[in-house]
mmCIF file of C-alpha atoms and ligand atoms in Angstrom:
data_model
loop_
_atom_site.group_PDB
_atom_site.id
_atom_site.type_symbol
_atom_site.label_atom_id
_atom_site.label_comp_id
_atom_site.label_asym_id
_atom_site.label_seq_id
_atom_site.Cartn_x
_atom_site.Cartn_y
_atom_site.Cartn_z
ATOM 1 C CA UNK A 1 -27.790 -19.414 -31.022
ATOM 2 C CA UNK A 2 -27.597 -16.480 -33.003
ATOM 3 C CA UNK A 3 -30.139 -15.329 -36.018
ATOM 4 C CA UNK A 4 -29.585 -13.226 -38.992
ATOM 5 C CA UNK A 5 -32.573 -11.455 -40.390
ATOM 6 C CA UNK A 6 -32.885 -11.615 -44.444
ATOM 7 C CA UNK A 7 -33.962 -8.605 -46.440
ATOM 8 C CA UNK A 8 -37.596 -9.682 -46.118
ATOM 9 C CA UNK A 9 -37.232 -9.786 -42.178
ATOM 10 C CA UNK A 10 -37.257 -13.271 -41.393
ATOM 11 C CA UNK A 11 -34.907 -14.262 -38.917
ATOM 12 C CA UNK A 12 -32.440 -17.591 -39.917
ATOM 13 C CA UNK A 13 -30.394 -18.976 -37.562
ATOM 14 C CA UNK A 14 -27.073 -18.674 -38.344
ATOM 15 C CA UNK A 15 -25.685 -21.769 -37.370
ATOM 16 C CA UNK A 16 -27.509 -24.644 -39.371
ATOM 17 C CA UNK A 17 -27.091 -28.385 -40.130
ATOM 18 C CA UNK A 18 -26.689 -29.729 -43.649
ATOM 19 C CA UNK A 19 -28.029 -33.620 -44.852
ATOM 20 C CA UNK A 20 -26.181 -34.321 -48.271
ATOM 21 C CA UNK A 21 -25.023 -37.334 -48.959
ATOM 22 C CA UNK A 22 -27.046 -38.777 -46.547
ATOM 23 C CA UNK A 23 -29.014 -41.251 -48.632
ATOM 24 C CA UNK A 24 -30.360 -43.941 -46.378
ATOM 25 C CA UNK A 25 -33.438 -43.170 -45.109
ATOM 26 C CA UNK A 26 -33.127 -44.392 -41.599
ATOM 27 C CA UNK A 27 -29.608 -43.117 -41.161
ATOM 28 C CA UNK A 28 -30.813 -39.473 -42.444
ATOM 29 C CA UNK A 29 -33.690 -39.282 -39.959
ATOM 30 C CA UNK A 30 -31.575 -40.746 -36.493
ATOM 31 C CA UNK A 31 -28.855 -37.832 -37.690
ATOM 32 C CA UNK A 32 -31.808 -35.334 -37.745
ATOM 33 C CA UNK A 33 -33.141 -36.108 -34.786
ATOM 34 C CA UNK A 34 -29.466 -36.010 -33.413
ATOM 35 C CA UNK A 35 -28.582 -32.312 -34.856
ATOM 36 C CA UNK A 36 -32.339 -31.578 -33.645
ATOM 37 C CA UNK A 37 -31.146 -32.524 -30.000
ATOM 38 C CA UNK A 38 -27.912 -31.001 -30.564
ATOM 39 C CA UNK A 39 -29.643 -27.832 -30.707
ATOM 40 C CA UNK A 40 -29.837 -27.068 -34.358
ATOM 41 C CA UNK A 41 -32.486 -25.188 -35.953
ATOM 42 C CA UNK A 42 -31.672 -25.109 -39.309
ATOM 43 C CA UNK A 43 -32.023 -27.735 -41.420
ATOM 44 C CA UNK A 44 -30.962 -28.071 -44.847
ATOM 45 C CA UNK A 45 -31.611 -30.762 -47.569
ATOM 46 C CA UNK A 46 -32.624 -30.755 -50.965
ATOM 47 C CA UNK A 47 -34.899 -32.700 -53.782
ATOM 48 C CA UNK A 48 -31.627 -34.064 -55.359
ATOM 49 C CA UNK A 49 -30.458 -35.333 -52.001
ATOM 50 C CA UNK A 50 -33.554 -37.846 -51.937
ATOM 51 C CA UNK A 51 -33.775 -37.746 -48.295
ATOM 52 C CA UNK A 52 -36.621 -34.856 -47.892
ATOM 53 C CA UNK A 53 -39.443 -37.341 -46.242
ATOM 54 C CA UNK A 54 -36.244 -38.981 -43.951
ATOM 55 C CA UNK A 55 -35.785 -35.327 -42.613
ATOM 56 C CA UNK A 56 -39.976 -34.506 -42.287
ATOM 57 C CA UNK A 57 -40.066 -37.320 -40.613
ATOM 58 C CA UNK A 58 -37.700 -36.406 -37.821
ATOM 59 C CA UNK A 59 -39.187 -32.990 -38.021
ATOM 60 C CA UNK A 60 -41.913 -34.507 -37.089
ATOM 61 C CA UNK A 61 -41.708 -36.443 -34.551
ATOM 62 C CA UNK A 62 -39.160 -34.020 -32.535
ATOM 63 C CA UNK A 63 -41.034 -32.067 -29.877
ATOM 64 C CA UNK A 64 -39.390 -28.969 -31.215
ATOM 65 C CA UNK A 65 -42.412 -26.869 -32.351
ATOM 66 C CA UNK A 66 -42.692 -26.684 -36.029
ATOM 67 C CA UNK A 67 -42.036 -22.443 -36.093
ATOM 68 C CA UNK A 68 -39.058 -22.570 -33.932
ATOM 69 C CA UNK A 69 -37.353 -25.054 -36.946
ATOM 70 C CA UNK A 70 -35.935 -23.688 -40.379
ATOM 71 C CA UNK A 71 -36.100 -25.857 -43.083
ATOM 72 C CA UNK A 72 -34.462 -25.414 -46.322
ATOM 73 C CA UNK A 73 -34.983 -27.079 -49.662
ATOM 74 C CA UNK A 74 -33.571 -26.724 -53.600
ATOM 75 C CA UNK A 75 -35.135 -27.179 -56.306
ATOM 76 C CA UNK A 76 -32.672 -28.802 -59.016
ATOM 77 C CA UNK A 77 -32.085 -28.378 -62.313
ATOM 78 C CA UNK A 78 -34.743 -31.227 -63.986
ATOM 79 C CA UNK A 79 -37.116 -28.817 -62.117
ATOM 80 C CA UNK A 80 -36.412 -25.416 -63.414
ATOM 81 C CA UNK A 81 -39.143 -23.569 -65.586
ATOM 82 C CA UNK A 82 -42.760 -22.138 -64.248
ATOM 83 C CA UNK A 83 -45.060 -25.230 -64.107
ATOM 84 C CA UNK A 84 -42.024 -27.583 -63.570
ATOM 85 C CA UNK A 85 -41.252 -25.495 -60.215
ATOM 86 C CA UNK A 86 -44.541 -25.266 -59.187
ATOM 87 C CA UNK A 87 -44.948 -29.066 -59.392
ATOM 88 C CA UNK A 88 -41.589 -29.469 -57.708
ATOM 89 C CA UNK A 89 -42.054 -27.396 -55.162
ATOM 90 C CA UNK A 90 -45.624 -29.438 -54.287
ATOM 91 C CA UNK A 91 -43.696 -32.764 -54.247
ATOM 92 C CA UNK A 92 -40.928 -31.629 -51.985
ATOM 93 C CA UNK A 93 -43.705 -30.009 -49.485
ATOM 94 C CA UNK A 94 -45.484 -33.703 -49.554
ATOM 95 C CA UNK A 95 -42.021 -35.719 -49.000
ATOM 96 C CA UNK A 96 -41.614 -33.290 -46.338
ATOM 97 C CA UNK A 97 -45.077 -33.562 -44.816
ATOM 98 C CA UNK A 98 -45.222 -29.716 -44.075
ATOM 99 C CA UNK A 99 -47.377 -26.943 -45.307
ATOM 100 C CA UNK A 100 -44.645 -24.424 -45.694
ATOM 101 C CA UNK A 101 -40.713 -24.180 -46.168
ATOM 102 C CA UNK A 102 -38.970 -21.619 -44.611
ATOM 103 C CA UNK A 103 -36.277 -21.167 -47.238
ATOM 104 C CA UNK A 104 -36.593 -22.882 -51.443
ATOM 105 C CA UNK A 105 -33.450 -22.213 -53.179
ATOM 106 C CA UNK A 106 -32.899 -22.708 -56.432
ATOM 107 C CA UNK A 107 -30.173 -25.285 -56.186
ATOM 108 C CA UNK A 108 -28.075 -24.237 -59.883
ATOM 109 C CA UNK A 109 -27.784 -21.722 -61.881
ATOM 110 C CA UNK A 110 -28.738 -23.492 -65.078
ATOM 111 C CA UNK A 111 -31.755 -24.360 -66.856
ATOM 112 C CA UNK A 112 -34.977 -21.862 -66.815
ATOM 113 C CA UNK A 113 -33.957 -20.445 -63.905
ATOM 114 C CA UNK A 114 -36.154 -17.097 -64.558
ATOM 115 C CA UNK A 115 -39.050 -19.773 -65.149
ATOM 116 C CA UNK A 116 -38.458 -20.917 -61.604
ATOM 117 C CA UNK A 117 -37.964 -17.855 -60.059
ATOM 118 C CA UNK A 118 -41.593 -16.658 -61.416
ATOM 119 C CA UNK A 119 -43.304 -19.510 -59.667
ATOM 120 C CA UNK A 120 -41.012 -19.015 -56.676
ATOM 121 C CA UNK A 121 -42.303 -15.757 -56.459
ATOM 122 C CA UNK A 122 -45.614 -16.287 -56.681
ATOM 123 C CA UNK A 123 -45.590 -19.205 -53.909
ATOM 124 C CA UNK A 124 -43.516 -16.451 -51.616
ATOM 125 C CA UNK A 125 -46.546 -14.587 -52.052
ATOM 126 C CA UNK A 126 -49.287 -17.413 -50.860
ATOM 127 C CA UNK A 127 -47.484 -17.720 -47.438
ATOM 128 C CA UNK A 128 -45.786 -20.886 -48.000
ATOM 129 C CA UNK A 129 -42.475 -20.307 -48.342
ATOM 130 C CA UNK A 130 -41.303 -17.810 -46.086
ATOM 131 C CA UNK A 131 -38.116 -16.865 -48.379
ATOM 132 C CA UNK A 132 -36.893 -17.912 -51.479
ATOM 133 C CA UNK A 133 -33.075 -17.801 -52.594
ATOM 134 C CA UNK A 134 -30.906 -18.887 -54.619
ATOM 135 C CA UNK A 135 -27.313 -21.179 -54.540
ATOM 136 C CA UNK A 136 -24.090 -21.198 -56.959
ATOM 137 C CA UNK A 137 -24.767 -17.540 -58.461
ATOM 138 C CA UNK A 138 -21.679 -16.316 -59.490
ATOM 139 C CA UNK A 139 -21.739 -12.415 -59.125
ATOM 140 C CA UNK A 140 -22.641 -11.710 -63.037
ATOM 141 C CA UNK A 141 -26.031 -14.064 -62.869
ATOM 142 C CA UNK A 142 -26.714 -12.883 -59.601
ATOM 143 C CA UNK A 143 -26.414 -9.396 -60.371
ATOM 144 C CA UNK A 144 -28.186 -10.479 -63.676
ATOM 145 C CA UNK A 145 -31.021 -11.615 -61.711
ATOM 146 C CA UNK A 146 -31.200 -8.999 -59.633
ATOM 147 C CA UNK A 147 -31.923 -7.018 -62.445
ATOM 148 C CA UNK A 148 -34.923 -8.532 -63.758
ATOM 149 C CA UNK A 149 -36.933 -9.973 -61.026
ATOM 150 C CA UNK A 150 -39.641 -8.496 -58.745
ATOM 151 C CA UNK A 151 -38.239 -10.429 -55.422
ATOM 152 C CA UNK A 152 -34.259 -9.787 -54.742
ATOM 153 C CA UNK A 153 -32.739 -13.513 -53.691
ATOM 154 C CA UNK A 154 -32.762 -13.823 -49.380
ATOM 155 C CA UNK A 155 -29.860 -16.234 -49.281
ATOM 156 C CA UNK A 156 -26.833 -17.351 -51.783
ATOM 157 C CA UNK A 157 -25.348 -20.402 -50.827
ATOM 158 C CA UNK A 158 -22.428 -21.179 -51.971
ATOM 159 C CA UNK A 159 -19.133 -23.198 -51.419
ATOM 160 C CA UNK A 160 -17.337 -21.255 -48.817
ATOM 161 C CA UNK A 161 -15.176 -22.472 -46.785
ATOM 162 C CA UNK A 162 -10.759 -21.100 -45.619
ATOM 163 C CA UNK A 163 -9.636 -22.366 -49.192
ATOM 164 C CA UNK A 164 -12.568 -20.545 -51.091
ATOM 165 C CA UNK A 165 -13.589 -17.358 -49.321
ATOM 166 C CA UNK A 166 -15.943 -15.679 -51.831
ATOM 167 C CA UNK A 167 -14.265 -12.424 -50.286
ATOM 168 C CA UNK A 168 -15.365 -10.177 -53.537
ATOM 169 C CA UNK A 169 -18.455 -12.016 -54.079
ATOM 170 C CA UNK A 170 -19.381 -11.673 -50.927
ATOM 171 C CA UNK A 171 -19.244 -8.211 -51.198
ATOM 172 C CA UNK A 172 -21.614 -8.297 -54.229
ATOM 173 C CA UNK A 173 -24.419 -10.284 -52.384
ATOM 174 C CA UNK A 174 -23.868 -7.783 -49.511
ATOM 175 C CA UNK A 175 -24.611 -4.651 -51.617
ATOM 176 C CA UNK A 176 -27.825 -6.337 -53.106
ATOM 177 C CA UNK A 177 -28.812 -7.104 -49.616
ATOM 178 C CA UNK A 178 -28.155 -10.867 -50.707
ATOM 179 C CA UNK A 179 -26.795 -12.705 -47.519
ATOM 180 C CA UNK A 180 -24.299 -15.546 -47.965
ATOM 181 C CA UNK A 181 -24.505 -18.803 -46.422
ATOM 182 C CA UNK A 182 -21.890 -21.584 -46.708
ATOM 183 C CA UNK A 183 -22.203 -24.912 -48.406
ATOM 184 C CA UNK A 184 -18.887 -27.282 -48.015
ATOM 185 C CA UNK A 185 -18.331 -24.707 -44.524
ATOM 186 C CA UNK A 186 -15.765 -27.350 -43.576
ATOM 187 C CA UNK A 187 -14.403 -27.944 -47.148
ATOM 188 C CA UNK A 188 -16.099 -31.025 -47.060
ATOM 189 C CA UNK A 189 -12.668 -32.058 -45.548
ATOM 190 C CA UNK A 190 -10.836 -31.639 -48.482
ATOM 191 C CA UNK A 191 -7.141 -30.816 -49.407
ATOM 192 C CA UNK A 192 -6.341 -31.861 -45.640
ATOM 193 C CA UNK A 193 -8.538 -29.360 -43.704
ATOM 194 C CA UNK A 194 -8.876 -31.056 -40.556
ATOM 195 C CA UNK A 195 -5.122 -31.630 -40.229
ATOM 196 C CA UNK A 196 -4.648 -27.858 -42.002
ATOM 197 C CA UNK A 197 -1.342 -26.750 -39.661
ATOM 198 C CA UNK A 198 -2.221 -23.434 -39.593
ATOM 199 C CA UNK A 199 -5.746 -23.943 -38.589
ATOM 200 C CA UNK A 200 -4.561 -26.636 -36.052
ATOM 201 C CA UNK A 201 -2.372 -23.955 -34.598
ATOM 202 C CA UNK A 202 -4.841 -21.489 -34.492
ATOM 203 C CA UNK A 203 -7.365 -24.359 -32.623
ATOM 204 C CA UNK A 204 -4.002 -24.852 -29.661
ATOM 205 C CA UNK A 205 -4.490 -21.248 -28.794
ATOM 206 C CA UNK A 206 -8.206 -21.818 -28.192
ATOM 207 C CA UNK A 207 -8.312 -24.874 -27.308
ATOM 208 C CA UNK A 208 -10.697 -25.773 -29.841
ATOM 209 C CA UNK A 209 -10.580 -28.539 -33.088
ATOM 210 C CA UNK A 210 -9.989 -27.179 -36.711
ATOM 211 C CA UNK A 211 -13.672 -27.695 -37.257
ATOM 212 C CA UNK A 212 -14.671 -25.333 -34.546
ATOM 213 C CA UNK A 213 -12.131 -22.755 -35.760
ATOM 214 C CA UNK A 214 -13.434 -22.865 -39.007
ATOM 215 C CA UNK A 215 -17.376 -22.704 -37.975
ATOM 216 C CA UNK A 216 -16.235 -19.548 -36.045
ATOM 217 C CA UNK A 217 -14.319 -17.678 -38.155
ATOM 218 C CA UNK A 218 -18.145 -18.563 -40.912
ATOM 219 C CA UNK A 219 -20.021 -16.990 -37.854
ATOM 220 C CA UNK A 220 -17.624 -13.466 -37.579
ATOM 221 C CA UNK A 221 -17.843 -13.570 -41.190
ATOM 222 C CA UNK A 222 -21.660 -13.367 -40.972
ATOM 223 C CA UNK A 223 -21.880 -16.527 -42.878
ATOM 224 C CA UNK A 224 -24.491 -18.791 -42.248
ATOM 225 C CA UNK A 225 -23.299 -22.506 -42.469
ATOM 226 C CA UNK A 226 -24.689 -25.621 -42.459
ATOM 227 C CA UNK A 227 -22.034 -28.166 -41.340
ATOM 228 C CA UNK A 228 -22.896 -31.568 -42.025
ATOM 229 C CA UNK A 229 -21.918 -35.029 -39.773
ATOM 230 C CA UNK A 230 -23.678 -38.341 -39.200
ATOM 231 C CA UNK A 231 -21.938 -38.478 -35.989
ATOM 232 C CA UNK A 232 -23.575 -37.275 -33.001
ATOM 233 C CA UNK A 233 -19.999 -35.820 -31.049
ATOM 234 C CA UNK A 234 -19.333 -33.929 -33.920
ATOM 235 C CA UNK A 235 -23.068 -32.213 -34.237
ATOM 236 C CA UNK A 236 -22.584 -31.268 -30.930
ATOM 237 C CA UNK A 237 -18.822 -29.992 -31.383
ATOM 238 C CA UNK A 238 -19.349 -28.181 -34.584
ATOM 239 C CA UNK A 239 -22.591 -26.406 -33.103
ATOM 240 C CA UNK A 240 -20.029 -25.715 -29.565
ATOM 241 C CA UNK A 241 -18.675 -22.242 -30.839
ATOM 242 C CA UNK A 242 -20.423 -19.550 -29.057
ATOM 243 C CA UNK A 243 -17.467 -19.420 -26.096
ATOM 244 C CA UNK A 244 -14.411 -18.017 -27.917
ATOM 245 C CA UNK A 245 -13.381 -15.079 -30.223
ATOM 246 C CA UNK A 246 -10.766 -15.493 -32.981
ATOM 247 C CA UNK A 247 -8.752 -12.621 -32.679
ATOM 248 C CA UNK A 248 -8.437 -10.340 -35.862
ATOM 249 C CA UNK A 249 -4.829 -11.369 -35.903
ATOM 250 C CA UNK A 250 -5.740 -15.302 -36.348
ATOM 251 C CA UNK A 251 -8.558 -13.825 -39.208
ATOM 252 C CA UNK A 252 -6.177 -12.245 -41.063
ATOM 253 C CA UNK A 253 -3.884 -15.477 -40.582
ATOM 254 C CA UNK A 254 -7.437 -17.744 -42.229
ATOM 255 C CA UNK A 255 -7.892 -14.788 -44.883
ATOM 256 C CA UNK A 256 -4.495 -15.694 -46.369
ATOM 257 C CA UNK A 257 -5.283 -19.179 -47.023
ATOM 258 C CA UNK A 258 -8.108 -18.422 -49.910
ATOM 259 C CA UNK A 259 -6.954 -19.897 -53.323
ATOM 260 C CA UNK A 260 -9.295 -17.728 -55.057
ATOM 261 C CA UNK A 261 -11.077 -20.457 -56.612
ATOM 262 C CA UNK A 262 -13.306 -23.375 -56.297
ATOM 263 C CA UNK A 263 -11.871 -26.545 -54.819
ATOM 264 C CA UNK A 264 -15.181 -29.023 -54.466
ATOM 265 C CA UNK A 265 -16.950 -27.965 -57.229
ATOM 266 C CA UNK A 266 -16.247 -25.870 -60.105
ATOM 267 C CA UNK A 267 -19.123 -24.515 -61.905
ATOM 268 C CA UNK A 268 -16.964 -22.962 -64.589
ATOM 269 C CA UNK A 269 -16.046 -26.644 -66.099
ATOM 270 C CA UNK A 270 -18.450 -27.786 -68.511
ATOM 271 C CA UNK A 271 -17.782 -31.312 -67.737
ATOM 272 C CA UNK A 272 -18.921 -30.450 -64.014
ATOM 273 C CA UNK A 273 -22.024 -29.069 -65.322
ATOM 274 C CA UNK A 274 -22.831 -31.863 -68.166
ATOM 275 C CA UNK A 275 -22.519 -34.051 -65.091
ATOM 276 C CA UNK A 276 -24.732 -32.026 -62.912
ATOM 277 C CA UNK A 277 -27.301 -32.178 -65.790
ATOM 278 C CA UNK A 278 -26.999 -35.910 -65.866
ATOM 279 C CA UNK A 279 -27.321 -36.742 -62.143
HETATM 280 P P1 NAP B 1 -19.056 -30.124 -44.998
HETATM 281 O O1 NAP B 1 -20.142 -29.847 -44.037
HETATM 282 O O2 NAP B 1 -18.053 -29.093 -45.286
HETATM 283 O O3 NAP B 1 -18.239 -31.407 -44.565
HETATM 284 C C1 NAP B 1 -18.850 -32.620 -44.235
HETATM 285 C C2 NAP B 1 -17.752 -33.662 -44.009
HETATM 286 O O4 NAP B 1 -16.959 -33.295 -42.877
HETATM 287 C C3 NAP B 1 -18.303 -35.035 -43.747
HETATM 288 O O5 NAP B 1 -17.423 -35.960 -44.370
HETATM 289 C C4 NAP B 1 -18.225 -35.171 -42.224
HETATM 290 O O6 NAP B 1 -18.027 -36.522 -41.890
HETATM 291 C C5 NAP B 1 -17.010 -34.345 -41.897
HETATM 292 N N1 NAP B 1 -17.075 -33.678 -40.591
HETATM 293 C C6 NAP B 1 -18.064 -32.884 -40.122
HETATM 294 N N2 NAP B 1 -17.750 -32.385 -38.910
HETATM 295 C C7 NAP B 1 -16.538 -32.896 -38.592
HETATM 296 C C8 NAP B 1 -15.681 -32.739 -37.477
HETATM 297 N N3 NAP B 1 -16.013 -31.967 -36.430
HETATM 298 N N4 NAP B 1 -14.485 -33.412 -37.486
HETATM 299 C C9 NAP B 1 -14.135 -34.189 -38.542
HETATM 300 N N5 NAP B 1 -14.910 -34.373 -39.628
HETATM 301 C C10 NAP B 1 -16.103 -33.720 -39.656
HETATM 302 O O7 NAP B 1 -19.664 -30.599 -46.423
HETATM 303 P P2 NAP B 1 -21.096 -30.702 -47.102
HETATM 304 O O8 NAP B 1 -21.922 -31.739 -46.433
HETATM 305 O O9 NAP B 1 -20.866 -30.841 -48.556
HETATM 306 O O10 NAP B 1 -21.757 -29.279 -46.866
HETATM 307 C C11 NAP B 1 -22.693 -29.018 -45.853
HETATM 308 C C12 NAP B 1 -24.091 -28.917 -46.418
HETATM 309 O O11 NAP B 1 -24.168 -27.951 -47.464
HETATM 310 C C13 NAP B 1 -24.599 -30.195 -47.089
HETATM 311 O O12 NAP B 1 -24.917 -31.203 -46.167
HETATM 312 C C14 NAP B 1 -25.763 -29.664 -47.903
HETATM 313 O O13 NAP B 1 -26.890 -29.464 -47.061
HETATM 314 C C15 NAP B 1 -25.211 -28.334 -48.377
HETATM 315 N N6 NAP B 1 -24.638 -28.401 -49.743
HETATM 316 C C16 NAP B 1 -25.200 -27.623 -50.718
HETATM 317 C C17 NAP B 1 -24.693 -27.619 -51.990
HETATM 318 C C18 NAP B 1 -25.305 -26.739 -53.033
HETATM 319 O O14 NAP B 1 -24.964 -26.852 -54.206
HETATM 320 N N7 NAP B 1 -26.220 -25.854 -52.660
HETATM 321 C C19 NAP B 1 -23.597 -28.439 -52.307
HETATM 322 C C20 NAP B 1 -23.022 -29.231 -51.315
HETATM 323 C C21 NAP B 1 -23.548 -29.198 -50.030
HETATM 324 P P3 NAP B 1 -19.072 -37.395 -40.996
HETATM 325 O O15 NAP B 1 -20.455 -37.170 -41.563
HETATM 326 O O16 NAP B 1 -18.569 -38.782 -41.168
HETATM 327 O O17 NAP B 1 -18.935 -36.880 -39.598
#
């Protein structure tokens, strides 16, 4: 497994394992334990998600030594501002049963997010949170933020996946020293991924499933992602991509597929985000 190191010199593995819309509790913690066994390190849920103490508790009783995990969580929108961060950020640590998180995004760009980012900062600074980032910055409020905060954001993550590249933002969050990680790496299998012909072509050369094709060309990207499956034989085939190479001829080939835009979830409708405010 490889690791990136962020601008504050902690190292993140680059292949990670995402838990959305995994809201049983039992079901969330077998699946952790499975990606755990798999051989993933990174773990990412979120307060939203409602399955924090599921994941802790497969944390937890996986003989993986806490250090050698990386957990991520978000704090969401109801729990932007100073004190309401703060408090958040307590109640996700208890559900999680841990005395630090590795990575605390916050999860939207709307609300007090400055407010949030203060108290973000200052739990950076106690030790326990090890980096602190941000998801679904568009390049103006991420530049924006850049420009007014003391700490410059680890990690954006944001939907990224062959139909939304993020090419030029991408190249934003680079020169900030921002690094990029995909949510929605395998376009949550939308607008026919899996059965994509041109990515199912590219997979015959390889011998290797659309999925895989897709994780690798995140990882030559320098993308982390955090694929997410409740089924063990695709943990362990999404996390199988350290063996092949796309060539820059079959990148090229995925580069032309990007529509530019969003196609899970677009932050620029203001129905999406009345929604998001109401979940
Ligand atoms: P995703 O990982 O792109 O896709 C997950 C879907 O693909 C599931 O339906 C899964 O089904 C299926 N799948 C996975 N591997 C497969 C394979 N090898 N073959 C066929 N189907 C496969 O979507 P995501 O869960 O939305 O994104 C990943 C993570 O990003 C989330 O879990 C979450 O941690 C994070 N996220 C963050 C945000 C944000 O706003 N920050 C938003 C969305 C997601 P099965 O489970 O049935 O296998």
């Amino acid at each position: 497994m490889d690791y990136i190191v962020l601008n504050n010199g902690v190292e993140m593995p680059i292949q990670g394992f995402g838990v959305f819309q995994i809201p049983d509790a039992a079901i969330c913690e077998h699946t952790v334990a499975d990606a755990i066994s798999v051989g993933y390190r990174l773990i990412d849920t979120a307060s939203v998600h409602g399955n924090e103490h599921a994941v802790g508790a497969a944390i937890h009783k996986s003989s993986i030594p806490r250090e050698e995990l990386f957990v991520t969580t978000k704090a969401w929108i109801s729990e932007m501002g100073y004190i309401q961060t703060l408090r958040a950020f307590e109640a996700s640590l208890a559900r999680l049963e841990l005395d630090y998180i590795d990575l605390y995004l916050i999860h939207m760009p709307f609300g007090d997010y400055y407010g949030a980012w203060k108290a973000m900062e200052e739990l950076y600074a106690t030790g326990r949170i090890r980096a602190i980032g941000v998801c679904n910055f568009n390049s103006n409020r991420l530049m924006d933020l850049c420009q007014n905060v003391k700490i410059i954001p680890a990690v954006n993550q944001v939907e990224t996946h062959p139909y939304t590249q993020q090419t030029e933002a991408m190249q934003i969050m680079q020169s900030l020293g921002v690094q990029t990680e995909s949510w929605g790496p395998l376009a949550e299998g939308s607008n026919g991924l899996f059965t994509n012909p041109v990515l199912s072509a590219i997979g015959r050369k390889y011998n290797k499933s659309v999925a895989q094709v897709v994780l690798r060309w995140h990882l030559q990207r320098g993308i982390v992602a955090i694929p997410k499956s409740v089924h063990k034989e695709r943990m362990a085939e999404n996390f199988a991509i350290g063996d092949f190479l796309l060539s820059d001829e079959d990148m090229a080939v995925i580069a032309s597929m990007d529509t530019g835009h969003s196609v899970i979830l677009d932050l620029h409708d203001p129905k999406e985000v009345e929604r998001l405010y109401n979940i």
